[in-house]
Coordinates of C-alpha atoms in Angstrom, one line a residue:
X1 CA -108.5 -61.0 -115.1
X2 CA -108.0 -63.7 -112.4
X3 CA -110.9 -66.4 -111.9
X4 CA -110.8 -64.8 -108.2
X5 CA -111.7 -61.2 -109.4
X6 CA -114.4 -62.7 -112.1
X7 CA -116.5 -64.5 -109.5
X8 CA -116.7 -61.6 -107.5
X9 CA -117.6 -59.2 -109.8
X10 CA -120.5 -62.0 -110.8
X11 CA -121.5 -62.3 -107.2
X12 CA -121.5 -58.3 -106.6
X13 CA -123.6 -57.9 -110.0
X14 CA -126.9 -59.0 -108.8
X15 CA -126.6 -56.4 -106.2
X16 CA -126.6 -53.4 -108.0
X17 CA -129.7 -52.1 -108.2
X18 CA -130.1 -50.7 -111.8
X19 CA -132.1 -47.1 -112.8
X20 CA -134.3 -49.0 -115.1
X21 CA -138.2 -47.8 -114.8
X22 CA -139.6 -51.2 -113.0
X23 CA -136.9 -50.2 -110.0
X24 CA -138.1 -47.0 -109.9
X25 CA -141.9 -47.6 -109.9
X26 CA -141.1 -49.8 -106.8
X27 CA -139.3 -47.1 -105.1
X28 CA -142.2 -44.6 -106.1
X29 CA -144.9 -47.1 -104.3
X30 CA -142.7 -47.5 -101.4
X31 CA -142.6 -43.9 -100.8
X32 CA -146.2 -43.5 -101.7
X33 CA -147.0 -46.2 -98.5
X34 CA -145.0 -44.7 -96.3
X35 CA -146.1 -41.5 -96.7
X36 CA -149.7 -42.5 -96.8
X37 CA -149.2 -44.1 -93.4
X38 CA -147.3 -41.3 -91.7
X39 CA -150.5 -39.5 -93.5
X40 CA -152.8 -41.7 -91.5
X41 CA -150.9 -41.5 -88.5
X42 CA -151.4 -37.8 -88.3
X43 CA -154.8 -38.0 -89.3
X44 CA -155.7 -40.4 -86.6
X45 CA -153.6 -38.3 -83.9
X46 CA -155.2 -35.2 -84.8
X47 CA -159.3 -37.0 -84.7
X48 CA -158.1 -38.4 -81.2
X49 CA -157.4 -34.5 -80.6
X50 CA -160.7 -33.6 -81.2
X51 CA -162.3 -36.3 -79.1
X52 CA -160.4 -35.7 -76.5
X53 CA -161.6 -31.9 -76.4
X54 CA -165.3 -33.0 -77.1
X55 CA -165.2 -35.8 -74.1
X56 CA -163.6 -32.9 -71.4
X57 CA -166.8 -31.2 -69.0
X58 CA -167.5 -28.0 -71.4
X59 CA -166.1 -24.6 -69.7
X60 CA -168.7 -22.0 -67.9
X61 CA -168.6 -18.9 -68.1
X62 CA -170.5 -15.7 -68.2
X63 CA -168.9 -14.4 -71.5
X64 CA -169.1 -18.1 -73.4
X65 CA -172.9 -17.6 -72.5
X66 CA -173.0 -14.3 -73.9
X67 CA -172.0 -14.9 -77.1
X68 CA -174.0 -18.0 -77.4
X69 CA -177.3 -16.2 -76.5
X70 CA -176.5 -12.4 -77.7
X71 CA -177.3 -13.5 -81.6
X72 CA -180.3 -16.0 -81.1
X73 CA -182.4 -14.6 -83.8
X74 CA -185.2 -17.0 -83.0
X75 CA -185.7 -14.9 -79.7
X76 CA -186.8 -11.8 -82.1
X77 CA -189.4 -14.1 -83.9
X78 CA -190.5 -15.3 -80.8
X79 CA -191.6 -11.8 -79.3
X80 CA -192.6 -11.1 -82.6
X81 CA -195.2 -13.9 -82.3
X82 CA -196.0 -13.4 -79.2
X83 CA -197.2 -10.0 -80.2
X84 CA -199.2 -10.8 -83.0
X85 CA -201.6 -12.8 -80.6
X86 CA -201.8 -9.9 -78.1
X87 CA -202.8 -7.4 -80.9
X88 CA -205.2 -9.9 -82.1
X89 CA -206.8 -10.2 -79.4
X90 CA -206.8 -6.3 -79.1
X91 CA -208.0 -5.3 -82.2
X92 CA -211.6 -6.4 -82.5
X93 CA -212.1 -5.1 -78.6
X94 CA -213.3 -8.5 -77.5
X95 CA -212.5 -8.7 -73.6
X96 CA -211.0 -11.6 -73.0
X97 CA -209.3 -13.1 -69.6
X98 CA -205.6 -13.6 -69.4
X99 CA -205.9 -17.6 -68.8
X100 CA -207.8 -18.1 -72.2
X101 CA -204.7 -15.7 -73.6
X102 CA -202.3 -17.9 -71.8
X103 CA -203.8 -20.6 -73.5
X104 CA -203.5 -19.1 -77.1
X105 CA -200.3 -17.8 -76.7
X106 CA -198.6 -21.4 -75.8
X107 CA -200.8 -23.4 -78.4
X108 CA -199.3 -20.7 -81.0
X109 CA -195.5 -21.2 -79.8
X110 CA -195.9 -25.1 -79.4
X111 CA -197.0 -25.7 -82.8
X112 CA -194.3 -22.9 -84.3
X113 CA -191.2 -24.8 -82.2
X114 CA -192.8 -28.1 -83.6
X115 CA -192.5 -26.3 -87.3
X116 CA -188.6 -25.2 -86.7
X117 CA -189.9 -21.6 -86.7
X118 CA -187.4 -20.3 -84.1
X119 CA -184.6 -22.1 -85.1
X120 CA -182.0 -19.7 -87.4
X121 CA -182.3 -20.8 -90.9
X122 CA -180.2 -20.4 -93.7
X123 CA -183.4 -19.0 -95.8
X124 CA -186.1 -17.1 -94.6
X125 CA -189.3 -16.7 -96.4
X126 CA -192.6 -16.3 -94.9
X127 CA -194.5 -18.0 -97.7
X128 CA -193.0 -20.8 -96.2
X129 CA -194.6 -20.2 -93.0
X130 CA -197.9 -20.1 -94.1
X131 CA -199.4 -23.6 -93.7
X132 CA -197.9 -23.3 -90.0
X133 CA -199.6 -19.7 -89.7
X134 CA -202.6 -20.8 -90.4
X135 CA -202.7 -23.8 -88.6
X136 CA -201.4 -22.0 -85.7
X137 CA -203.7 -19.5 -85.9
X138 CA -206.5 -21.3 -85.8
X139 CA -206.1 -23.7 -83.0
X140 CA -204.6 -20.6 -81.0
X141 CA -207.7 -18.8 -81.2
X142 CA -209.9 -22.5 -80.8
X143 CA -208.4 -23.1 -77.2
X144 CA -208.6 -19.5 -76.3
X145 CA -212.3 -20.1 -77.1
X146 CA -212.6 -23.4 -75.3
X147 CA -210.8 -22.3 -72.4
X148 CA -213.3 -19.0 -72.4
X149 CA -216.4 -21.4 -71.9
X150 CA -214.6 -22.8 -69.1
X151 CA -214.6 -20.1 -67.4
X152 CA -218.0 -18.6 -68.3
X153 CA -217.0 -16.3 -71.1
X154 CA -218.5 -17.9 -74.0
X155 CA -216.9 -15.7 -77.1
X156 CA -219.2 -15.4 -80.7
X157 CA -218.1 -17.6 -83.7
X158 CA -217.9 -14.0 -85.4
X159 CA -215.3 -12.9 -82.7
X160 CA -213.0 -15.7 -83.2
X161 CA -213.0 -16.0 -86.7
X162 CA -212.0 -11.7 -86.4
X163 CA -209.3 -12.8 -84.2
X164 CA -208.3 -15.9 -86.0
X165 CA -207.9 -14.1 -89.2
X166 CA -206.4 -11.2 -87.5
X167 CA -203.6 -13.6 -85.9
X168 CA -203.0 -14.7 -89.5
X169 CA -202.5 -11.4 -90.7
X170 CA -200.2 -9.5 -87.9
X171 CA -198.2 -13.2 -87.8
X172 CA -197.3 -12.9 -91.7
X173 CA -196.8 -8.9 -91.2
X174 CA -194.8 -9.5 -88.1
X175 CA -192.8 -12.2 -89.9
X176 CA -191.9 -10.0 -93.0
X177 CA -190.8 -7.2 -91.2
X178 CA -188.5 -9.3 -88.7
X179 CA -187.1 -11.3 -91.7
X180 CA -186.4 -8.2 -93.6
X181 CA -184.2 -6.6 -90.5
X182 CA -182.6 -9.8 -90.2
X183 CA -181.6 -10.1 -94.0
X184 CA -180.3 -6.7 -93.6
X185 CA -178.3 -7.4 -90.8
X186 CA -176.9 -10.2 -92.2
X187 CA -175.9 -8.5 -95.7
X188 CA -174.0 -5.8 -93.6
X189 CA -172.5 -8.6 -92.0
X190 CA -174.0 -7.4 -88.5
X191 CA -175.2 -10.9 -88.1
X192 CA -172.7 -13.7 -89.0
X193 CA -171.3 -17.3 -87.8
X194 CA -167.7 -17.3 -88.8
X195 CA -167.7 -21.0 -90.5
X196 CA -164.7 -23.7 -91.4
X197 CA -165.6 -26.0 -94.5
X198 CA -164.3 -28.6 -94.3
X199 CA -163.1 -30.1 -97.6
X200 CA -161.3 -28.2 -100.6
X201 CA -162.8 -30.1 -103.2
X202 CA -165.5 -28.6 -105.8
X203 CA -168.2 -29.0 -103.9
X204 CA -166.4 -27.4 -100.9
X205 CA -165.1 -24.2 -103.4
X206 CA -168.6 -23.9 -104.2
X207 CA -170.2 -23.6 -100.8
X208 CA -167.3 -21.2 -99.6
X209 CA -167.2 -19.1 -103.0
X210 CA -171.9 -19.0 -102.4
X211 CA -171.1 -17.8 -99.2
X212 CA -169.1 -14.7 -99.5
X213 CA -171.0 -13.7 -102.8
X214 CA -174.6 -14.3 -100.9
X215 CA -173.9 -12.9 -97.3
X216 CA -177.5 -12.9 -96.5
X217 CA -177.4 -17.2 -95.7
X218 CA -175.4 -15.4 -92.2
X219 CA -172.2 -17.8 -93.0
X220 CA -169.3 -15.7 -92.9
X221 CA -166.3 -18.5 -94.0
X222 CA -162.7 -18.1 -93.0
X223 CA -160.8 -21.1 -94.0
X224 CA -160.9 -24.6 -95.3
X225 CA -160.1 -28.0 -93.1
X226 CA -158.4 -30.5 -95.8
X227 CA -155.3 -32.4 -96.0
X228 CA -155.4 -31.6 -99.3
X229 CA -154.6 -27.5 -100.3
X230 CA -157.4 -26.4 -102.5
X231 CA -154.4 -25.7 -105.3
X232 CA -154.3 -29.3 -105.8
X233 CA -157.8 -30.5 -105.4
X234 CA -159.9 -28.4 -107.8
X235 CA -157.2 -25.5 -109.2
X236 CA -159.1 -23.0 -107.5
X237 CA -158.3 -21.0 -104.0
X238 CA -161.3 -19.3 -102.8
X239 CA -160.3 -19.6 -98.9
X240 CA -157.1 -20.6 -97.7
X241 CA -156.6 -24.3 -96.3
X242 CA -156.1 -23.9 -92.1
X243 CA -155.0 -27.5 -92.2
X244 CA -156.1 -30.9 -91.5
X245 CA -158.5 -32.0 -89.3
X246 CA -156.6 -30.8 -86.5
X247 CA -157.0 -27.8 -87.3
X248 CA -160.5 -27.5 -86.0
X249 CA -159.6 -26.9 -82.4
X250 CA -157.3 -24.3 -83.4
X251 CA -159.8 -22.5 -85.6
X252 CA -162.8 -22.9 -83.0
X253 CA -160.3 -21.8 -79.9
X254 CA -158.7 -18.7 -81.8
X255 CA -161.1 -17.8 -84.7
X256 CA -164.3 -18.0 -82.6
X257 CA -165.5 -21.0 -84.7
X258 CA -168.8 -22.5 -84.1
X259 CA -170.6 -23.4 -87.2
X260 CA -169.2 -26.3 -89.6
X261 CA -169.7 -27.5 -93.2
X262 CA -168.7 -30.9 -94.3
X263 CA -168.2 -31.3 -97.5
X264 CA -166.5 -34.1 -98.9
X265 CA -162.9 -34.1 -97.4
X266 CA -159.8 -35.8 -98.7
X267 CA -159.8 -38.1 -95.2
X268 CA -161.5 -41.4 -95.2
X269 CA -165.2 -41.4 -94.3
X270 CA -164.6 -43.3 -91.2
X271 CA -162.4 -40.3 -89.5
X272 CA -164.7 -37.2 -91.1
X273 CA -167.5 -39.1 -89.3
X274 CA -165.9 -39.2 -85.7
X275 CA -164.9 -35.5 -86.8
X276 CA -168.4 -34.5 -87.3
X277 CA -169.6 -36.4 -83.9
X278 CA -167.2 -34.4 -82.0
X279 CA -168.4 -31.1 -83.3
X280 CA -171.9 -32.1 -82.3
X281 CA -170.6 -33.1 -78.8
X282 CA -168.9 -29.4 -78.8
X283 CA -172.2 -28.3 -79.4
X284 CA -171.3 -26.6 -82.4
X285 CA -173.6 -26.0 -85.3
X286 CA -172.6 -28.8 -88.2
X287 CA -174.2 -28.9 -91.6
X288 CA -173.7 -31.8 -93.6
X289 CA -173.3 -32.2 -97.7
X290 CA -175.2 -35.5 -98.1
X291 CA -174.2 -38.0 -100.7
X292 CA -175.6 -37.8 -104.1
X293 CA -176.6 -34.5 -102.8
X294 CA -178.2 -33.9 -106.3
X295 CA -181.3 -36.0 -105.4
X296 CA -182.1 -33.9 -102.7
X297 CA -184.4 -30.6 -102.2
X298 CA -185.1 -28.3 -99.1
X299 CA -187.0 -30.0 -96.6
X300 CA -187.9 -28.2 -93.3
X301 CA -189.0 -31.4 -91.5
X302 CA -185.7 -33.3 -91.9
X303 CA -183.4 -30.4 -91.4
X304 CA -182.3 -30.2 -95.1
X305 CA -181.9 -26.6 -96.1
X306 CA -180.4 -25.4 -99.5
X307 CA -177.3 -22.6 -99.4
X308 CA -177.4 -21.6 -103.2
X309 CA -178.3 -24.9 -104.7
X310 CA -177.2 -26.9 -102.2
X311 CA -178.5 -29.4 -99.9
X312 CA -177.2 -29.1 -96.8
X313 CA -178.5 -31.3 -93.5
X314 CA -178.8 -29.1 -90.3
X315 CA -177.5 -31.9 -87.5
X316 CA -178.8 -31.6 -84.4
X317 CA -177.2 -29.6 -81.7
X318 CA -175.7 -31.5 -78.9
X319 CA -178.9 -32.0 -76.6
X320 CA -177.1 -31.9 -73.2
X321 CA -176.1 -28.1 -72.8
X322 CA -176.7 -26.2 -70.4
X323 CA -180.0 -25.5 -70.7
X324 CA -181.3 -28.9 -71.1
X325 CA -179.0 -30.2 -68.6
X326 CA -180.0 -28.3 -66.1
X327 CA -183.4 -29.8 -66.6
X328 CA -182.5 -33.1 -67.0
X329 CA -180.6 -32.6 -63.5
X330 CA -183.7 -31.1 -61.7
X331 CA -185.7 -33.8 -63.0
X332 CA -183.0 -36.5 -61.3
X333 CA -183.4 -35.0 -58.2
X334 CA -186.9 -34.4 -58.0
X335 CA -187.7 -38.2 -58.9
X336 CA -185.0 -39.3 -56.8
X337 CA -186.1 -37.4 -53.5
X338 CA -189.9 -38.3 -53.9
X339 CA -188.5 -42.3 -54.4
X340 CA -186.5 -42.4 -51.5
X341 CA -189.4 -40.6 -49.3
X342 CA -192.5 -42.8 -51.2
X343 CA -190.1 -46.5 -51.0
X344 CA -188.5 -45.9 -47.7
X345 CA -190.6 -48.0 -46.2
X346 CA -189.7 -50.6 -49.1
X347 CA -186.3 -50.2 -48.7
X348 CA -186.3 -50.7 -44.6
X349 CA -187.6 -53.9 -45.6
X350 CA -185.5 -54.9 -47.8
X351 CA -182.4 -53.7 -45.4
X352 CA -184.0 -56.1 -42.7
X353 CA -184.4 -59.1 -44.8
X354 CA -180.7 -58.7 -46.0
X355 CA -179.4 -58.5 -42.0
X356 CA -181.0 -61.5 -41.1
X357 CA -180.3 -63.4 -43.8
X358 CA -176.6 -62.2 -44.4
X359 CA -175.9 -60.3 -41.3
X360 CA -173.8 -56.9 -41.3
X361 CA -173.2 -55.3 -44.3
X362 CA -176.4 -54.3 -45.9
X363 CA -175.1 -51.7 -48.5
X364 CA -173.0 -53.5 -50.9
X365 CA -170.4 -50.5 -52.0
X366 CA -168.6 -50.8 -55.1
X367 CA -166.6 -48.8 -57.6
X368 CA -168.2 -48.0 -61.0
X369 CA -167.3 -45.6 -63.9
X370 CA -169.5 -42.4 -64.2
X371 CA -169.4 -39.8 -66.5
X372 CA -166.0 -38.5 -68.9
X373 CA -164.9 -41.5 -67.0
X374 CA -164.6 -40.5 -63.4
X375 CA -165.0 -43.0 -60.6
X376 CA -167.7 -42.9 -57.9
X377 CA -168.8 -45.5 -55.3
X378 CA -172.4 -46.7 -56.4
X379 CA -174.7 -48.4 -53.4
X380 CA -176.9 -51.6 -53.7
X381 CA -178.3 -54.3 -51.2
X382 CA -176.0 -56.8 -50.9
X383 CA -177.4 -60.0 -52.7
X384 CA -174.4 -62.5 -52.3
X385 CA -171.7 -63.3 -49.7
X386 CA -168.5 -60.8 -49.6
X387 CA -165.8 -62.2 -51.6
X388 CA -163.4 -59.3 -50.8
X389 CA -161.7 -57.6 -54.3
X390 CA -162.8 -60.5 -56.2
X391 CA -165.8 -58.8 -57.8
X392 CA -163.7 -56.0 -59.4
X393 CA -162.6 -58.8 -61.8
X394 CA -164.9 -61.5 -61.8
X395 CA -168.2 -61.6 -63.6
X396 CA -171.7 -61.8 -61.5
X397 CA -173.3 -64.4 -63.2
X398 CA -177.1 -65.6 -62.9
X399 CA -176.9 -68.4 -60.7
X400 CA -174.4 -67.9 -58.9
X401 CA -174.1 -69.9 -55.8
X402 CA -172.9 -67.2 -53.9
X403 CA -175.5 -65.3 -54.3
X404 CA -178.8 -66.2 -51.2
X405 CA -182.7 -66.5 -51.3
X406 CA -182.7 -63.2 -50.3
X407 CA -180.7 -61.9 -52.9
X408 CA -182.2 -64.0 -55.7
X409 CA -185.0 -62.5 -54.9
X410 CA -184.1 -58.6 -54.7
X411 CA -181.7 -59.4 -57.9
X412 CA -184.9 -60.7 -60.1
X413 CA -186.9 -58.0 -58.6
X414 CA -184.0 -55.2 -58.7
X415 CA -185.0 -54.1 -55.6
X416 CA -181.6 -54.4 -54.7
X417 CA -180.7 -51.4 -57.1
X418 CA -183.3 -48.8 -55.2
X419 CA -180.1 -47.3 -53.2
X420 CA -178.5 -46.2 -55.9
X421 CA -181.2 -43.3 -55.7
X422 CA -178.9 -41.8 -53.1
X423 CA -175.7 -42.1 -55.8
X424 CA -178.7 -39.9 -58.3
X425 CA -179.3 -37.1 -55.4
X426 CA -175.8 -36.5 -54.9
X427 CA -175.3 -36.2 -58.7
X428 CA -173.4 -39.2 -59.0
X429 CA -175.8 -41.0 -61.4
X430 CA -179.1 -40.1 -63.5
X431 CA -182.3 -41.7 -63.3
X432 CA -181.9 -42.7 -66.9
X433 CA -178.8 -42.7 -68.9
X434 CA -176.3 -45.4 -69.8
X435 CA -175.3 -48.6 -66.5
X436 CA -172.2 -47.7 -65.1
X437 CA -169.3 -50.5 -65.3
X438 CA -166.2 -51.6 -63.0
X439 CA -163.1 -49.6 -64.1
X440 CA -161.4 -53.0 -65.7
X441 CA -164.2 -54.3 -67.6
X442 CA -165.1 -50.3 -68.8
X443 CA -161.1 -50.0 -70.0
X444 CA -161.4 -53.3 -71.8
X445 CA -164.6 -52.8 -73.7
X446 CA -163.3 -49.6 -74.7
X447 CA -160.9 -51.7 -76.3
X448 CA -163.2 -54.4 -77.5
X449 CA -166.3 -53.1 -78.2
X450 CA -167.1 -49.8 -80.9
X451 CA -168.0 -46.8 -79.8
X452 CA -168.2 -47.9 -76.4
X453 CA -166.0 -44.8 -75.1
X454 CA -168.5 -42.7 -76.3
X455 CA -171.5 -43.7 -73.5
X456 CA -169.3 -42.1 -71.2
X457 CA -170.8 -38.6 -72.7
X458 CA -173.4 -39.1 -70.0
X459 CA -174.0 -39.9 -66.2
X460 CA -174.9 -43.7 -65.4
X461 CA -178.3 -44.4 -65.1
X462 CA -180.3 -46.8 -62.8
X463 CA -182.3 -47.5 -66.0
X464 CA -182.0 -46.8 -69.5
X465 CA -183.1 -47.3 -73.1
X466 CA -181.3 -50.6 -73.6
X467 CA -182.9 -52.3 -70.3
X468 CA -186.7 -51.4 -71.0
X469 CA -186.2 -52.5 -74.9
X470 CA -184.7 -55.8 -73.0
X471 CA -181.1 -55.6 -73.8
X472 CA -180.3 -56.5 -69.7
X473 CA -179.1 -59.7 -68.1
X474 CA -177.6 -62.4 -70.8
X475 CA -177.4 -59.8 -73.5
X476 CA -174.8 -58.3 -76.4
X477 CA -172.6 -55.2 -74.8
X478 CA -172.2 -53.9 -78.8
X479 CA -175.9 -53.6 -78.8
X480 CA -176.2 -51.9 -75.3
X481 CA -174.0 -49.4 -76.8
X482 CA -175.5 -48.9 -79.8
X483 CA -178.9 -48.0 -77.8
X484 CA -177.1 -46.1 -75.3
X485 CA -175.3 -43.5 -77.9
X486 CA -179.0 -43.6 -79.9
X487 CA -180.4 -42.4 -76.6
X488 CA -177.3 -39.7 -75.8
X489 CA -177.5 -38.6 -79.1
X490 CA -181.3 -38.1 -79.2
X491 CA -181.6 -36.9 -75.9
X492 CA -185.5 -35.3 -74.5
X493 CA -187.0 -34.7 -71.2
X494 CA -189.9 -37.1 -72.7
X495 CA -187.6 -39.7 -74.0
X496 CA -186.6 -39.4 -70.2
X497 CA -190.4 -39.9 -68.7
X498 CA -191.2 -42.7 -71.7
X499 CA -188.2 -44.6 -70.0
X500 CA -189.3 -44.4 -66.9
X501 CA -193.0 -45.5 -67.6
X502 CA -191.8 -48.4 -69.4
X503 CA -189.2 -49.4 -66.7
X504 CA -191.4 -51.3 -64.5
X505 CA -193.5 -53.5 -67.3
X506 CA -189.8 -54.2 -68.5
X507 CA -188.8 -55.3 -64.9
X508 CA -191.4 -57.9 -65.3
X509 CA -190.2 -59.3 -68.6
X510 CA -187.7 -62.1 -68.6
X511 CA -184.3 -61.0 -70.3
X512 CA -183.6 -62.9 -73.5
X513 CA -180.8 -65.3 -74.0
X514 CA -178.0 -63.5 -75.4
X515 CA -177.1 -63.2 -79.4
X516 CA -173.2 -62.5 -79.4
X517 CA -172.3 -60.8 -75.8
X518 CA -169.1 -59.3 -75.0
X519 CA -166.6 -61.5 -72.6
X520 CA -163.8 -60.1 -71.2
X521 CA -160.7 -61.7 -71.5
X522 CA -162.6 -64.1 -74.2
X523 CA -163.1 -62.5 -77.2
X524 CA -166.6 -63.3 -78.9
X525 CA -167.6 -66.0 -76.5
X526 CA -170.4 -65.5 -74.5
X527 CA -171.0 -64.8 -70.5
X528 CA -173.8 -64.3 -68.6
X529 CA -173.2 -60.4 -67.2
X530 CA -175.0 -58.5 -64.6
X531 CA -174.4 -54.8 -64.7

């Protein structure tokens, strides 16, 4: 062999990859990464799916409202109730005027909402009801009695402890029979929420398989949501696997799916939990297996009902459907229409001082983000000198020299905000709810700042949660957003009326000095920012 033909056979050696195990072990975990990304790429493009069919305006229509409302058992117990106090009253032949009836029949119905009495529940057993019966019966009959003596019809002790006991009685009679024909219907399958469970696992096989052998819990399962086929997770197959994540606008769009069980899915945490916010958003019914679910017991209160042994937490529906949305809207405009009639006076002020001092142009008009992130022109008093399209870009900072007396003064006071009551009559905004942004700074928080995308679930507001608990002026955007989504999420007319109350007291607080605010274009520096 030539010394030409031995140096290249030593300089082709060490390229040869040999079949020895360490080589293939590599090429094992190389495979195993790049599947586990092209895993997670998937995942990710299939929760973005979701979001993206949570954030669009939800569809109306007659039949979508039908089959909402059709099986709403809690209707039943509600005229079920309501009866009970009617016969009550009838029984013992006391006359008694409908206003004090009025009275007993809300007292009865407000402390039985407050109880989760005509909610659907997994379980129904009236020996559960009974400390709310009788609590309920009792005051019912009380403020029947007080409003009687009101009104000149002063009732016996004997009649009201008749009636109060004979509330008690046709409530728990009332109650037995209704949860009886409900039980029924749900065993014949009359009455039943198709359901997805998601996660194959044991604890998912187990839910599914309690289900179909116990059809009176009114969970009717069709299919499991994993990445991972129930073959290969626990060796059983009690429902077949729909697919990943994904999968859940399929099975809610042609299955009819509304009701969700998580239970401890094969996707990280961090994606099942933007899975599960999305379902709420869709305003489906989710029930969640907690951790260490072991530890836990049935508990009415917090929303924590069992399904054959296991915990399961009842989240909260969406709180801006229809229903409450409507009111929430009525409410805008009602406030909005009496503000501009009661401050118009005010606000001619204001307008004058701003002409004189600036001259023309007394409405500043400016572009914000509203809701699902549409655009609308939001009104304000102008409080500093035009600088054309500068302001799109540029921060307004507190001192500002740009900004007049006049200004200073309606910007400390924000009295320059009062025409944005206008942008809340013509639906544009909400009297409470989230401050709208500028298109560039929304799109780059979205990129900066968690769960910032998500505030976009609801109207701007000319007030909100984070500005009366002081989080305006120099403060953190992250923390905005965090009470902003804690407001969305745990959304009341009341929450709605406490925020207005404590609006003004909050106008006349100084806002603290920031803790770690948000900059644009300067990542975790700090700016003073004026919404």
């Amino acid at each position: 062999m030539s010394e030409l033909s031995v140096n290249t056979a030593r300089l082709e050696a060490p390229l040869a990859v040999a079949p020895t195990a360490r080589n293939a072990a590599i090429l094992q975990a190389a495979r195993a990464v790049l599947a586990a990304a092209l895993v997670a790429r998937t995942n990710e493009a299939a929760i973005r799916a979701v979001e993206d069919a949570a954030d669009r305006p939800p569809a109306r229509s007659l039949r979508r409202l039908i089959v909402e409302t059709v099986w709403r058992i809690g209707a039943l117990f509600l005229a079920v109730d309501a009866a009970a106090v009617v016969t009550a009253w009838l029984v013992p032949g006391t006359p008694i005027g409908i206003l004090p009836l009025a009275m007993s029949l809300l007292v009865l119905l407000a402390i039985a909402t407050r109880a989760d009495m005509y909610r659907s529940r997994l379980e129904l057993s009236v020996l559960d009801d009974i400390p709310s019966f009788v609590v309920g019966a009792a005051l019912a009959v009380g403020c029947a009695a007080g409003t009687g003596v009101l009104l000149g019809n002063v009732p016996t002790l004997r009649t009201c402890l008749a009636v109060a006991a004979w509330c008690f009685v046709l409530l728990m009679v009332g109650r037995s029979l209704a949860y009886a024909a409900v039980r029924r219907l749900r065993r014949s399958r009359l009455i039943s929420h198709p359901v997805v469970v998601v996660g194959a696992g044991d604890v998912g096989q187990r839910l599914a398989g309690a289900m179909l052998a116990h059809p009176e819990y009114g969970l009717a399962p069709v299919g499991f949501i994993d990445t991972a086929t129930a073959d290969t997770r626990s060796g059983l197959n009690v429902l077949p696997t729909l697919g990943g994540l994904g999968a859940l606008l399929r099975a809610q769009e042609e299955l009819g799916i509304r009701d969700v069980v998580f239970a401890f899915a094969a996707q990280p945490d961090v994606q099942v939990v933007r899975a599960v916010r999305a379902c709420v958003r869709m305003n489906m019914q989710v029930f969640v297996v907690p951790r260490y679910f072991e530890l836990f017991g049935a508990n009415r209160r917090a929303h924590i009902e069992a399904l054959w042994g296991v915990p399961l937490v009842r989240l909260r529906r969406w709180p801006l459907r229809s229903g409450p949305a409507f009111m929430k809207r009525s409410f805008d405009v009602v406030v909005s229409a009496l503000s501009l009639v009661l401050l118009s006076p005010l606000m001619a002020a204001c307008a004058i001082a701003v002409r004189l001092e600036s001259g023309r142009g007394v409405i500043f008009k400016q572009t914000r983000v509203g809701r699902y992130g549409k655009p609308f022109v939001l009104y304000k008093f102008r409080s500093m000198r035009p600088r054309g399209n500068e302001g799109d870009r540029r921060w307004s900072i507190d001192g500002d020299p740009g900004v007049d007396r006049v200004g200073r003064f309606l910007r400390r006071t924000s009295l320059d905000e009062l025409p944005q009551l206008v942008n809340v009559l013509r639906g544009d905004m909400s009297i409470v709810g989230p401050r709208p942004e500028r298109p560039y700074f929304a799109q780059t928080f979205a990129q900066l700042v968690h769960r910032y995308g998500d505030r976009l679930r609801l109207a701007g507001g000319l007030t909100g949660f984070a500005q009366v608990n002081g989080l305006r002026g120099d403060t953190s955007i992250q923390d905005r957003v965090t009470f902003d989504n804690h407001y969305i999420d745990n959304w009341s007319l009341w929450t709605d009326i406490k925020i207005v109350l404590r609006t003004l007291p909050a106008l006349a607080r100084r806002a603290p000095k920031p803790s770690a605010a948000v900059y644009a274009g300067d990542r975790g520096q700090g700016a003073r920012h004026r919404s």
